[in-house]
JSON list of C-alpha atoms in Angstrom, two decimals:
[
{"chain": "A", "resi": 1, "resn": "MET", "atom": "CA", "xyz": [-18.97, 5.70, -13.48]},
{"chain": "A", "resi": 2, "resn": "HIS", "atom": "CA", "xyz": [-16.59, 7.91, -15.44]},
{"chain": "A", "resi": 3, "resn": "PRO", "atom": "CA", "xyz": [-15.31, 5.78, -18.36]},
{"chain": "A", "resi": 4, "resn": "VAL", "atom": "CA", "xyz": [-13.16, 8.46, -20.00]},
{"chain": "A", "resi": 5, "resn": "VAL", "atom": "CA", "xyz": [-11.39, 9.36, -16.76]},
{"chain": "A", "resi": 6, "resn": "ALA", "atom": "CA", "xyz": [-11.08, 5.66, -15.91]},
{"chain": "A", "resi": 7, "resn": "ALA", "atom": "CA", "xyz": [-9.41, 4.92, -19.24]},
{"chain": "A", "resi": 8, "resn": "TRP", "atom": "CA", "xyz": [-7.03, 7.89, -18.88]},
{"chain": "A", "resi": 9, "resn": "CYS", "atom": "CA", "xyz": [-6.08, 6.89, -15.32]},
{"chain": "A", "resi": 10, "resn": "ALA", "atom": "CA", "xyz": [-5.57, 3.26, -16.35]},
{"chain": "A", "resi": 11, "resn": "VAL", "atom": "CA", "xyz": [-3.18, 4.32, -19.12]},
{"chain": "A", "resi": 12, "resn": "VAL", "atom": "CA", "xyz": [-1.20, 6.69, -16.89]},
{"chain": "A", "resi": 13, "resn": "ALA", "atom": "CA", "xyz": [-0.97, 4.21, -14.01]},
{"chain": "A", "resi": 14, "resn": "GLY", "atom": "CA", "xyz": [-0.16, 1.35, -16.38]},
{"chain": "A", "resi": 15, "resn": "VAL", "atom": "CA", "xyz": [2.71, 3.25, -18.01]},
{"chain": "A", "resi": 16, "resn": "LEU", "atom": "CA", "xyz": [4.11, 4.14, -14.59]},
{"chain": "A", "resi": 17, "resn": "GLY", "atom": "CA", "xyz": [3.61, 0.57, -13.43]},
{"chain": "A", "resi": 18, "resn": "TRP", "atom": "CA", "xyz": [5.71, -0.71, -16.33]},
{"chain": "A", "resi": 19, "resn": "PHE", "atom": "CA", "xyz": [8.75, 0.96, -14.75]},
{"chain": "A", "resi": 20, "resn": "VAL", "atom": "CA", "xyz": [8.15, -0.42, -11.25]},
{"chain": "A", "resi": 21, "resn": "PRO", "atom": "CA", "xyz": [10.77, -3.21, -11.68]},
{"chain": "A", "resi": 22, "resn": "LEU", "atom": "CA", "xyz": [13.37, -0.52, -12.39]},
{"chain": "A", "resi": 23, "resn": "LEU", "atom": "CA", "xyz": [12.33, 1.22, -9.18]},
{"chain": "A", "resi": 24, "resn": "ILE", "atom": "CA", "xyz": [12.56, -2.01, -7.18]},
{"chain": "A", "resi": 25, "resn": "ALA", "atom": "CA", "xyz": [15.99, -2.84, -8.61]},
{"chain": "A", "resi": 26, "resn": "ARG", "atom": "CA", "xyz": [17.33, 0.52, -7.41]},
{"chain": "A", "resi": 27, "resn": "LEU", "atom": "CA", "xyz": [16.13, 0.18, -3.82]},
{"chain": "A", "resi": 28, "resn": "PRO", "atom": "CA", "xyz": [18.93, 0.11, -1.25]},
{"chain": "A", "resi": 29, "resn": "GLU", "atom": "CA", "xyz": [19.31, -3.25, 0.44]},
{"chain": "A", "resi": 30, "resn": "PRO", "atom": "CA", "xyz": [18.33, -3.31, 4.13]},
{"chain": "A", "resi": 31, "resn": "PRO", "atom": "CA", "xyz": [21.04, -4.23, 6.66]},
{"chain": "A", "resi": 32, "resn": "ALA", "atom": "CA", "xyz": [21.46, -7.96, 7.15]},
{"chain": "A", "resi": 33, "resn": "GLN", "atom": "CA", "xyz": [19.83, -9.43, 10.23]},
{"chain": "A", "resi": 34, "resn": "GLU", "atom": "CA", "xyz": [22.04, -11.19, 12.70]},
{"chain": "A", "resi": 35, "resn": "ALA", "atom": "CA", "xyz": [20.94, -14.26, 14.61]},
{"chain": "A", "resi": 36, "resn": "GLY", "atom": "CA", "xyz": [20.88, -14.05, 18.37]},
{"chain": "A", "resi": 37, "resn": "GLU", "atom": "CA", "xyz": [22.73, -16.45, 20.62]},
{"chain": "A", "resi": 38, "resn": "GLY", "atom": "CA", "xyz": [21.33, -19.95, 20.22]},
{"chain": "A", "resi": 39, "resn": "GLU", "atom": "CA", "xyz": [19.14, -18.94, 17.25]},
{"chain": "A", "resi": 40, "resn": "GLU", "atom": "CA", "xyz": [19.28, -20.23, 13.71]},
{"chain": "A", "resi": 41, "resn": "PRO", "atom": "CA", "xyz": [20.61, -17.69, 11.19]},
{"chain": "A", "resi": 42, "resn": "PRO", "atom": "CA", "xyz": [17.85, -15.95, 9.23]},
{"chain": "A", "resi": 43, "resn": "THR", "atom": "CA", "xyz": [17.16, -16.96, 5.64]},
{"chain": "A", "resi": 44, "resn": "PRO", "atom": "CA", "xyz": [19.12, -14.67, 3.28]},
{"chain": "A", "resi": 45, "resn": "LYS", "atom": "CA", "xyz": [16.92, -12.09, 1.60]},
{"chain": "A", "resi": 46, "resn": "ILE", "atom": "CA", "xyz": [16.50, -12.16, -2.17]},
{"chain": "A", "resi": 47, "resn": "PRO", "atom": "CA", "xyz": [18.31, -9.09, -3.54]},
{"chain": "A", "resi": 48, "resn": "TYR", "atom": "CA", "xyz": [16.00, -6.42, -4.94]},
{"chain": "A", "resi": 49, "resn": "ALA", "atom": "CA", "xyz": [17.78, -6.59, -8.29]},
{"chain": "A", "resi": 50, "resn": "ASP", "atom": "CA", "xyz": [17.04, -10.32, -8.58]},
{"chain": "A", "resi": 51, "resn": "LEU", "atom": "CA", "xyz": [13.45, -9.78, -7.50]},
{"chain": "A", "resi": 52, "resn": "ALA", "atom": "CA", "xyz": [12.99, -7.14, -10.21]},
{"chain": "A", "resi": 53, "resn": "ALA", "atom": "CA", "xyz": [14.54, -9.31, -12.93]},
{"chain": "A", "resi": 54, "resn": "ARG", "atom": "CA", "xyz": [11.79, -11.94, -12.98]},
{"chain": "A", "resi": 55, "resn": "PRO", "atom": "CA", "xyz": [10.55, -12.58, -16.55]},
{"chain": "A", "resi": 56, "resn": "GLY", "atom": "CA", "xyz": [7.33, -10.80, -17.49]},
{"chain": "A", "resi": 57, "resn": "LEU", "atom": "CA", "xyz": [7.27, -8.75, -14.29]},
{"chain": "A", "resi": 58, "resn": "SER", "atom": "CA", "xyz": [6.95, -5.38, -16.05]},
{"chain": "A", "resi": 59, "resn": "TRP", "atom": "CA", "xyz": [3.69, -6.17, -17.82]},
{"chain": "A", "resi": 60, "resn": "ARG", "atom": "CA", "xyz": [2.19, -7.90, -14.77]},
{"chain": "A", "resi": 61, "resn": "LEU", "atom": "CA", "xyz": [2.88, -4.94, -12.52]},
{"chain": "A", "resi": 62, "resn": "ALA", "atom": "CA", "xyz": [1.73, -2.57, -15.25]},
{"chain": "A", "resi": 63, "resn": "LEU", "atom": "CA", "xyz": [-1.59, -4.42, -15.41]},
{"chain": "A", "resi": 64, "resn": "ALA", "atom": "CA", "xyz": [-1.96, -4.26, -11.64]},
{"chain": "A", "resi": 65, "resn": "ALA", "atom": "CA", "xyz": [-1.26, -0.51, -11.58]},
{"chain": "A", "resi": 66, "resn": "ALA", "atom": "CA", "xyz": [-3.59, 0.07, -14.55]},
{"chain": "A", "resi": 67, "resn": "ALA", "atom": "CA", "xyz": [-6.39, -1.85, -12.83]},
{"chain": "A", "resi": 68, "resn": "ALA", "atom": "CA", "xyz": [-6.01, 0.25, -9.67]},
{"chain": "A", "resi": 69, "resn": "GLY", "atom": "CA", "xyz": [-5.86, 3.48, -11.66]},
{"chain": "A", "resi": 70, "resn": "GLY", "atom": "CA", "xyz": [-8.90, 2.51, -13.73]},
{"chain": "A", "resi": 71, "resn": "VAL", "atom": "CA", "xyz": [-10.98, 1.69, -10.66]},
{"chain": "A", "resi": 72, "resn": "LEU", "atom": "CA", "xyz": [-10.04, 4.95, -8.94]},
{"chain": "A", "resi": 73, "resn": "GLY", "atom": "CA", "xyz": [-10.70, 6.99, -12.07]},
{"chain": "A", "resi": 74, "resn": "ALA", "atom": "CA", "xyz": [-14.06, 5.32, -12.62]},
{"chain": "A", "resi": 75, "resn": "ALA", "atom": "CA", "xyz": [-15.06, 5.96, -9.01]},
{"chain": "A", "resi": 76, "resn": "LEU", "atom": "CA", "xyz": [-13.86, 9.54, -8.56]},
{"chain": "A", "resi": 77, "resn": "GLY", "atom": "CA", "xyz": [-14.02, 11.05, -12.03]},
{"chain": "A", "resi": 78, "resn": "ALA", "atom": "CA", "xyz": [-12.07, 14.24, -12.66]},
{"chain": "A", "resi": 79, "resn": "ASP", "atom": "CA", "xyz": [-11.15, 14.79, -9.02]},
{"chain": "A", "resi": 80, "resn": "TRP", "atom": "CA", "xyz": [-7.98, 16.49, -7.85]},
{"chain": "A", "resi": 81, "resn": "ALA", "atom": "CA", "xyz": [-7.44, 13.59, -5.46]},
{"chain": "A", "resi": 82, "resn": "LEU", "atom": "CA", "xyz": [-6.14, 11.67, -8.46]},
{"chain": "A", "resi": 83, "resn": "LEU", "atom": "CA", "xyz": [-2.95, 13.72, -8.15]},
{"chain": "A", "resi": 84, "resn": "PHE", "atom": "CA", "xyz": [-1.78, 11.65, -5.20]},
{"chain": "A", "resi": 85, "resn": "LEU", "atom": "CA", "xyz": [-3.79, 8.51, -5.94]},
{"chain": "A", "resi": 86, "resn": "LEU", "atom": "CA", "xyz": [-2.11, 8.04, -9.33]},
{"chain": "A", "resi": 87, "resn": "TYR", "atom": "CA", "xyz": [1.24, 8.38, -7.58]},
{"chain": "A", "resi": 88, "resn": "LEU", "atom": "CA", "xyz": [0.19, 5.69, -5.14]},
{"chain": "A", "resi": 89, "resn": "CYS", "atom": "CA", "xyz": [-0.82, 3.25, -7.90]},
{"chain": "A", "resi": 90, "resn": "PRO", "atom": "CA", "xyz": [2.70, 2.32, -9.09]},
{"chain": "A", "resi": 91, "resn": "VAL", "atom": "CA", "xyz": [4.24, 2.87, -5.66]},
{"chain": "A", "resi": 92, "resn": "GLY", "atom": "CA", "xyz": [1.57, 0.72, -4.06]},
{"chain": "A", "resi": 93, "resn": "VAL", "atom": "CA", "xyz": [2.15, -2.02, -6.64]},
{"chain": "A", "resi": 94, "resn": "ALA", "atom": "CA", "xyz": [5.87, -1.92, -5.88]},
{"chain": "A", "resi": 95, "resn": "LEU", "atom": "CA", "xyz": [5.23, -2.10, -2.13]},
{"chain": "A", "resi": 96, "resn": "GLY", "atom": "CA", "xyz": [2.69, -4.88, -2.48]},
{"chain": "A", "resi": 97, "resn": "TYR", "atom": "CA", "xyz": [4.92, -7.00, -4.70]},
{"chain": "A", "resi": 98, "resn": "VAL", "atom": "CA", "xyz": [7.99, -6.63, -2.49]},
{"chain": "A", "resi": 99, "resn": "ASP", "atom": "CA", "xyz": [5.97, -7.34, 0.65]},
{"chain": "A", "resi": 100, "resn": "TRP", "atom": "CA", "xyz": [4.39, -10.43, -0.89]},
{"chain": "A", "resi": 101, "resn": "ARG", "atom": "CA", "xyz": [7.75, -11.85, -1.91]},
{"chain": "A", "resi": 102, "resn": "LEU", "atom": "CA", "xyz": [10.00, -10.71, 0.94]},
{"chain": "A", "resi": 103, "resn": "ARG", "atom": "CA", "xyz": [7.65, -10.00, 3.87]},
{"chain": "A", "resi": 104, "resn": "LEU", "atom": "CA", "xyz": [8.90, -6.43, 4.18]},
{"chain": "A", "resi": 105, "resn": "LEU", "atom": "CA", "xyz": [7.87, -2.96, 3.07]},
{"chain": "A", "resi": 106, "resn": "PRO", "atom": "CA", "xyz": [10.91, -0.91, 1.99]},
{"chain": "A", "resi": 107, "resn": "THR", "atom": "CA", "xyz": [11.42, 2.18, 4.12]},
{"chain": "A", "resi": 108, "resn": "ALA", "atom": "CA", "xyz": [13.20, 3.74, 1.14]},
{"chain": "A", "resi": 109, "resn": "LEU", "atom": "CA", "xyz": [9.82, 3.85, -0.65]},
{"chain": "A", "resi": 110, "resn": "LEU", "atom": "CA", "xyz": [7.62, 4.69, 2.33]},
{"chain": "A", "resi": 111, "resn": "ARG", "atom": "CA", "xyz": [9.49, 7.63, 3.83]},
{"chain": "A", "resi": 112, "resn": "PRO", "atom": "CA", "xyz": [9.56, 9.76, 0.66]},
{"chain": "A", "resi": 113, "resn": "SER", "atom": "CA", "xyz": [5.91, 8.83, 0.03]},
{"chain": "A", "resi": 114, "resn": "TYR", "atom": "CA", "xyz": [4.90, 10.73, 3.17]},
{"chain": "A", "resi": 115, "resn": "LEU", "atom": "CA", "xyz": [6.43, 13.87, 1.67]},
{"chain": "A", "resi": 116, "resn": "VAL", "atom": "CA", "xyz": [5.12, 13.33, -1.87]},
{"chain": "A", "resi": 117, "resn": "VAL", "atom": "CA", "xyz": [1.58, 12.42, -0.83]},
{"chain": "A", "resi": 118, "resn": "GLY", "atom": "CA", "xyz": [1.54, 15.18, 1.79]},
{"chain": "A", "resi": 119, "resn": "VAL", "atom": "CA", "xyz": [2.52, 17.84, -0.76]},
{"chain": "A", "resi": 120, "resn": "LEU", "atom": "CA", "xyz": [0.06, 16.54, -3.37]},
{"chain": "A", "resi": 121, "resn": "VAL", "atom": "CA", "xyz": [-2.74, 16.44, -0.79]},
{"chain": "A", "resi": 122, "resn": "VAL", "atom": "CA", "xyz": [-2.14, 20.12, -0.04]},
{"chain": "A", "resi": 123, "resn": "VAL", "atom": "CA", "xyz": [-2.02, 20.98, -3.75]},
{"chain": "A", "resi": 124, "resn": "ALA", "atom": "CA", "xyz": [-5.23, 19.04, -4.41]},
{"chain": "A", "resi": 125, "resn": "ALA", "atom": "CA", "xyz": [-7.06, 20.76, -1.54]},
{"chain": "A", "resi": 126, "resn": "LEU", "atom": "CA", "xyz": [-6.01, 24.22, -2.75]},
{"chain": "A", "resi": 127, "resn": "LEU", "atom": "CA", "xyz": [-6.88, 23.51, -6.40]},
{"chain": "A", "resi": 128, "resn": "GLU", "atom": "CA", "xyz": [-10.24, 22.14, -5.32]},
{"chain": "A", "resi": 129, "resn": "GLY", "atom": "CA", "xyz": [-10.86, 25.15, -3.08]},
{"chain": "A", "resi": 130, "resn": "GLU", "atom": "CA", "xyz": [-11.55, 22.92, -0.05]},
{"chain": "A", "resi": 131, "resn": "PRO", "atom": "CA", "xyz": [-8.68, 23.34, 2.44]},
{"chain": "A", "resi": 132, "resn": "ARG", "atom": "CA", "xyz": [-10.88, 21.76, 5.14]},
{"chain": "A", "resi": 133, "resn": "ARG", "atom": "CA", "xyz": [-10.15, 18.40, 3.53]},
{"chain": "A", "resi": 134, "resn": "LEU", "atom": "CA", "xyz": [-6.63, 18.76, 4.87]},
{"chain": "A", "resi": 135, "resn": "VAL", "atom": "CA", "xyz": [-8.09, 18.21, 8.34]},
{"chain": "A", "resi": 136, "resn": "GLY", "atom": "CA", "xyz": [-9.52, 14.88, 7.22]},
{"chain": "A", "resi": 137, "resn": "ALA", "atom": "CA", "xyz": [-6.16, 13.90, 5.72]},
{"chain": "A", "resi": 138, "resn": "ALA", "atom": "CA", "xyz": [-4.31, 14.76, 8.93]},
{"chain": "A", "resi": 139, "resn": "VAL", "atom": "CA", "xyz": [-6.83, 12.94, 11.10]},
{"chain": "A", "resi": 140, "resn": "GLY", "atom": "CA", "xyz": [-6.67, 9.93, 8.78]},
{"chain": "A", "resi": 141, "resn": "LEU", "atom": "CA", "xyz": [-2.89, 9.78, 9.09]},
{"chain": "A", "resi": 142, "resn": "VAL", "atom": "CA", "xyz": [-2.99, 9.93, 12.89]},
{"chain": "A", "resi": 143, "resn": "LEU", "atom": "CA", "xyz": [-5.90, 7.52, 13.39]},
{"chain": "A", "resi": 144, "resn": "LEU", "atom": "CA", "xyz": [-4.85, 4.82, 10.95]},
{"chain": "A", "resi": 145, "resn": "ARG", "atom": "CA", "xyz": [-1.21, 4.91, 12.01]},
{"chain": "A", "resi": 146, "resn": "ALA", "atom": "CA", "xyz": [-2.21, 4.73, 15.69]},
{"chain": "A", "resi": 147, "resn": "LEU", "atom": "CA", "xyz": [-4.49, 1.77, 14.98]},
{"chain": "A", "resi": 148, "resn": "TYR", "atom": "CA", "xyz": [-1.81, -0.16, 13.12]},
{"chain": "A", "resi": 149, "resn": "TRP", "atom": "CA", "xyz": [0.78, 0.72, 15.76]},
{"chain": "A", "resi": 150, "resn": "LEU", "atom": "CA", "xyz": [-1.44, -1.01, 18.31]},
{"chain": "A", "resi": 151, "resn": "LEU", "atom": "CA", "xyz": [-1.89, -3.97, 15.98]},
{"chain": "A", "resi": 152, "resn": "TRP", "atom": "CA", "xyz": [1.88, -4.16, 15.46]},
{"chain": "A", "resi": 153, "resn": "ARG", "atom": "CA", "xyz": [2.49, -3.90, 19.19]},
{"chain": "A", "resi": 154, "resn": "PHE", "atom": "CA", "xyz": [0.16, -6.74, 20.10]},
{"chain": "A", "resi": 155, "resn": "THR", "atom": "CA", "xyz": [-0.12, -8.89, 16.95]},
{"chain": "A", "resi": 156, "resn": "PRO", "atom": "CA", "xyz": [2.58, -11.48, 16.18]},
{"chain": "A", "resi": 157, "resn": "GLY", "atom": "CA", "xyz": [3.72, -11.52, 12.57]},
{"chain": "A", "resi": 158, "resn": "MET", "atom": "CA", "xyz": [2.97, -7.88, 11.74]},
{"chain": "A", "resi": 159, "resn": "GLY", "atom": "CA", "xyz": [5.97, -5.75, 10.80]},
{"chain": "A", "resi": 160, "resn": "PHE", "atom": "CA", "xyz": [6.53, -2.06, 11.47]},
{"chain": "A", "resi": 161, "resn": "GLY", "atom": "CA", "xyz": [6.45, -1.43, 7.73]},
{"chain": "A", "resi": 162, "resn": "ASP", "atom": "CA", "xyz": [2.68, -1.95, 7.94]},
{"chain": "A", "resi": 163, "resn": "VAL", "atom": "CA", "xyz": [2.54, 0.90, 10.46]},
{"chain": "A", "resi": 164, "resn": "ARG", "atom": "CA", "xyz": [4.49, 3.18, 8.11]},
{"chain": "A", "resi": 165, "resn": "LEU", "atom": "CA", "xyz": [2.24, 2.24, 5.18]},
{"chain": "A", "resi": 166, "resn": "SER", "atom": "CA", "xyz": [-0.91, 2.90, 7.21]},
{"chain": "A", "resi": 167, "resn": "GLY", "atom": "CA", "xyz": [0.08, 6.54, 7.68]},
{"chain": "A", "resi": 168, "resn": "VAL", "atom": "CA", "xyz": [0.41, 7.13, 3.94]},
{"chain": "A", "resi": 169, "resn": "LEU", "atom": "CA", "xyz": [-2.91, 5.40, 3.28]},
{"chain": "A", "resi": 170, "resn": "GLY", "atom": "CA", "xyz": [-4.53, 7.35, 6.11]},
{"chain": "A", "resi": 171, "resn": "LEU", "atom": "CA", "xyz": [-3.49, 10.62, 4.44]},
{"chain": "A", "resi": 172, "resn": "ALA", "atom": "CA", "xyz": [-5.07, 9.60, 1.16]},
{"chain": "A", "resi": 173, "resn": "LEU", "atom": "CA", "xyz": [-8.23, 8.03, 2.58]},
{"chain": "A", "resi": 174, "resn": "GLY", "atom": "CA", "xyz": [-8.82, 10.83, 5.07]},
{"chain": "A", "resi": 175, "resn": "TYR", "atom": "CA", "xyz": [-8.70, 13.35, 2.24]},
{"chain": "A", "resi": 176, "resn": "VAL", "atom": "CA", "xyz": [-11.28, 11.43, 0.20]},
{"chain": "A", "resi": 177, "resn": "GLY", "atom": "CA", "xyz": [-13.70, 11.19, 3.13]},
{"chain": "A", "resi": 178, "resn": "TRP", "atom": "CA", "xyz": [-14.59, 9.60, 6.44]},
{"chain": "A", "resi": 179, "resn": "THR", "atom": "CA", "xyz": [-16.30, 6.62, 4.82]},
{"chain": "A", "resi": 180, "resn": "ALA", "atom": "CA", "xyz": [-13.23, 5.91, 2.70]},
{"chain": "A", "resi": 181, "resn": "LEU", "atom": "CA", "xyz": [-11.05, 6.11, 5.81]},
{"chain": "A", "resi": 182, "resn": "LEU", "atom": "CA", "xyz": [-13.20, 3.82, 7.95]},
{"chain": "A", "resi": 183, "resn": "VAL", "atom": "CA", "xyz": [-14.02, 1.26, 5.26]},
{"chain": "A", "resi": 184, "resn": "GLY", "atom": "CA", "xyz": [-10.56, 1.35, 3.68]},
{"chain": "A", "resi": 185, "resn": "GLY", "atom": "CA", "xyz": [-8.76, 0.90, 6.98]},
{"chain": "A", "resi": 186, "resn": "TYR", "atom": "CA", "xyz": [-11.10, -1.84, 8.16]},
{"chain": "A", "resi": 187, "resn": "ALA", "atom": "CA", "xyz": [-11.27, -3.68, 4.82]},
{"chain": "A", "resi": 188, "resn": "GLY", "atom": "CA", "xyz": [-7.49, -4.10, 4.67]},
{"chain": "A", "resi": 189, "resn": "PHE", "atom": "CA", "xyz": [-7.45, -5.59, 8.15]},
{"chain": "A", "resi": 190, "resn": "VAL", "atom": "CA", "xyz": [-10.37, -7.93, 7.45]},
{"chain": "A", "resi": 191, "resn": "LEU", "atom": "CA", "xyz": [-8.91, -9.11, 4.13]},
{"chain": "A", "resi": 192, "resn": "GLY", "atom": "CA", "xyz": [-5.60, -9.88, 5.79]},
{"chain": "A", "resi": 193, "resn": "VAL", "atom": "CA", "xyz": [-7.12, -11.78, 8.70]},
{"chain": "A", "resi": 194, "resn": "VAL", "atom": "CA", "xyz": [-9.64, -13.73, 6.60]},
{"chain": "A", "resi": 195, "resn": "LEU", "atom": "CA", "xyz": [-7.09, -14.78, 3.96]},
{"chain": "A", "resi": 196, "resn": "TRP", "atom": "CA", "xyz": [-4.29, -15.66, 6.38]},
{"chain": "A", "resi": 197, "resn": "VAL", "atom": "CA", "xyz": [-5.88, -19.02, 7.30]},
{"chain": "A", "resi": 198, "resn": "PRO", "atom": "CA", "xyz": [-6.30, -20.36, 3.73]},
{"chain": "A", "resi": 199, "resn": "MET", "atom": "CA", "xyz": [-2.83, -19.08, 2.87]},
{"chain": "A", "resi": 200, "resn": "ARG", "atom": "CA", "xyz": [-1.41, -21.17, 5.70]},
{"chain": "A", "resi": 201, "resn": "LEU", "atom": "CA", "xyz": [-3.46, -24.19, 4.66]},
{"chain": "A", "resi": 202, "resn": "LEU", "atom": "CA", "xyz": [-2.30, -23.88, 1.05]},
{"chain": "A", "resi": 203, "resn": "ARG", "atom": "CA", "xyz": [1.27, -23.35, 2.27]},
{"chain": "A", "resi": 204, "resn": "LEU", "atom": "CA", "xyz": [1.51, -20.00, 0.50]},
{"chain": "A", "resi": 205, "resn": "THR", "atom": "CA", "xyz": [3.06, -18.78, 3.72]},
{"chain": "A", "resi": 206, "resn": "THR", "atom": "CA", "xyz": [4.80, -21.05, 6.20]},
{"chain": "A", "resi": 207, "resn": "ASP", "atom": "CA", "xyz": [6.31, -18.60, 8.67]},
{"chain": "A", "resi": 208, "resn": "ARG", "atom": "CA", "xyz": [4.79, -16.33, 11.29]},
{"chain": "A", "resi": 209, "resn": "SER", "atom": "CA", "xyz": [5.37, -13.20, 9.25]},
{"chain": "A", "resi": 210, "resn": "PHE", "atom": "CA", "xyz": [2.51, -12.18, 7.00]},
{"chain": "A", "resi": 211, "resn": "PRO", "atom": "CA", "xyz": [2.45, -9.91, 3.91]},
{"chain": "A", "resi": 212, "resn": "PHE", "atom": "CA", "xyz": [-0.19, -7.52, 5.21]},
{"chain": "A", "resi": 213, "resn": "GLY", "atom": "CA", "xyz": [0.71, -4.67, 2.87]},
{"chain": "A", "resi": 214, "resn": "PRO", "atom": "CA", "xyz": [-1.05, -5.94, -0.29]},
{"chain": "A", "resi": 215, "resn": "PHE", "atom": "CA", "xyz": [-4.31, -6.36, 1.61]},
{"chain": "A", "resi": 216, "resn": "MET", "atom": "CA", "xyz": [-4.02, -2.88, 3.11]},
{"chain": "A", "resi": 217, "resn": "LEU", "atom": "CA", "xyz": [-3.59, -1.45, -0.38]},
{"chain": "A", "resi": 218, "resn": "VAL", "atom": "CA", "xyz": [-6.55, -3.36, -1.81]},
{"chain": "A", "resi": 219, "resn": "GLY", "atom": "CA", "xyz": [-8.61, -2.31, 1.20]},
{"chain": "A", "resi": 220, "resn": "ALA", "atom": "CA", "xyz": [-7.81, 1.34, 0.48]},
{"chain": "A", "resi": 221, "resn": "VAL", "atom": "CA", "xyz": [-9.16, 1.02, -3.07]},
{"chain": "A", "resi": 222, "resn": "ILE", "atom": "CA", "xyz": [-12.30, -0.67, -1.70]},
{"chain": "A", "resi": 223, "resn": "GLY", "atom": "CA", "xyz": [-12.76, 2.17, 0.79]},
{"chain": "A", "resi": 224, "resn": "ILE", "atom": "CA", "xyz": [-12.63, 4.83, -1.90]},
{"chain": "A", "resi": 225, "resn": "GLY", "atom": "CA", "xyz": [-15.07, 2.90, -4.08]},
{"chain": "A", "resi": 226, "resn": "TRP", "atom": "CA", "xyz": [-17.42, 2.43, -1.14]},
{"chain": "A", "resi": 227, "resn": "GLN", "atom": "CA", "xyz": [-17.36, 6.15, -0.37]},
{"chain": "A", "resi": 228, "resn": "VAL", "atom": "CA", "xyz": [-18.43, 6.95, -3.94]},
{"chain": "A", "resi": 229, "resn": "LEU", "atom": "CA", "xyz": [-21.14, 4.27, -3.95]},
{"chain": "A", "resi": 230, "resn": "LEU", "atom": "CA", "xyz": [-22.71, 5.68, -0.81]},
{"chain": "A", "resi": 231, "resn": "ALA", "atom": "CA", "xyz": [-22.64, 9.19, -2.24]},
{"chain": "A", "resi": 232, "resn": "THR", "atom": "CA", "xyz": [-24.58, 8.21, -5.38]}
]
């Protein structure tokens, strides 16, 4: 445990998380879906601006980002991997919240995250003096994205946004280590599958689509924590 680093990361992530509603409100709206012949028209999507205007949202998302940052800081300590992990805290909270409410992961957040996380992974590897970790990051991207592509291809209810998110998470987890990649990728899948049934029973979700993104993000944090626990 690294309490000082954990506290610092929690503050940084929490401050960034406070501004997540502003980020969500500025997302471009996706094109409207059209119903096919003989199909009922799709339910209109809640505009991002309305989603971001919910009362008390800033402090709730700030707490979520601070919790993620604190856990990562406590697990890793003063590690250069925090460069991209602290970026992913507020962005991950934004993705998780939007996916939970709208059953979609905004491409406008995911596409630039590949570039940002990719650059920060390279910077972290060079500052740490371990460029070989870039191999793990690249392998993580390819493996996790390929796995979720297969799941998307053959699993009803999974959207392609989950495939895009898996690549970003694969970059981060692969850099941290093979255990983080394996456990983090698997934990997100297991959490999603296990919790889908009670969510249906409690009527928290009534359609075939499923907000898999939040569970993938939580699974990634679990994977990094597990990697550190095994190393101690």
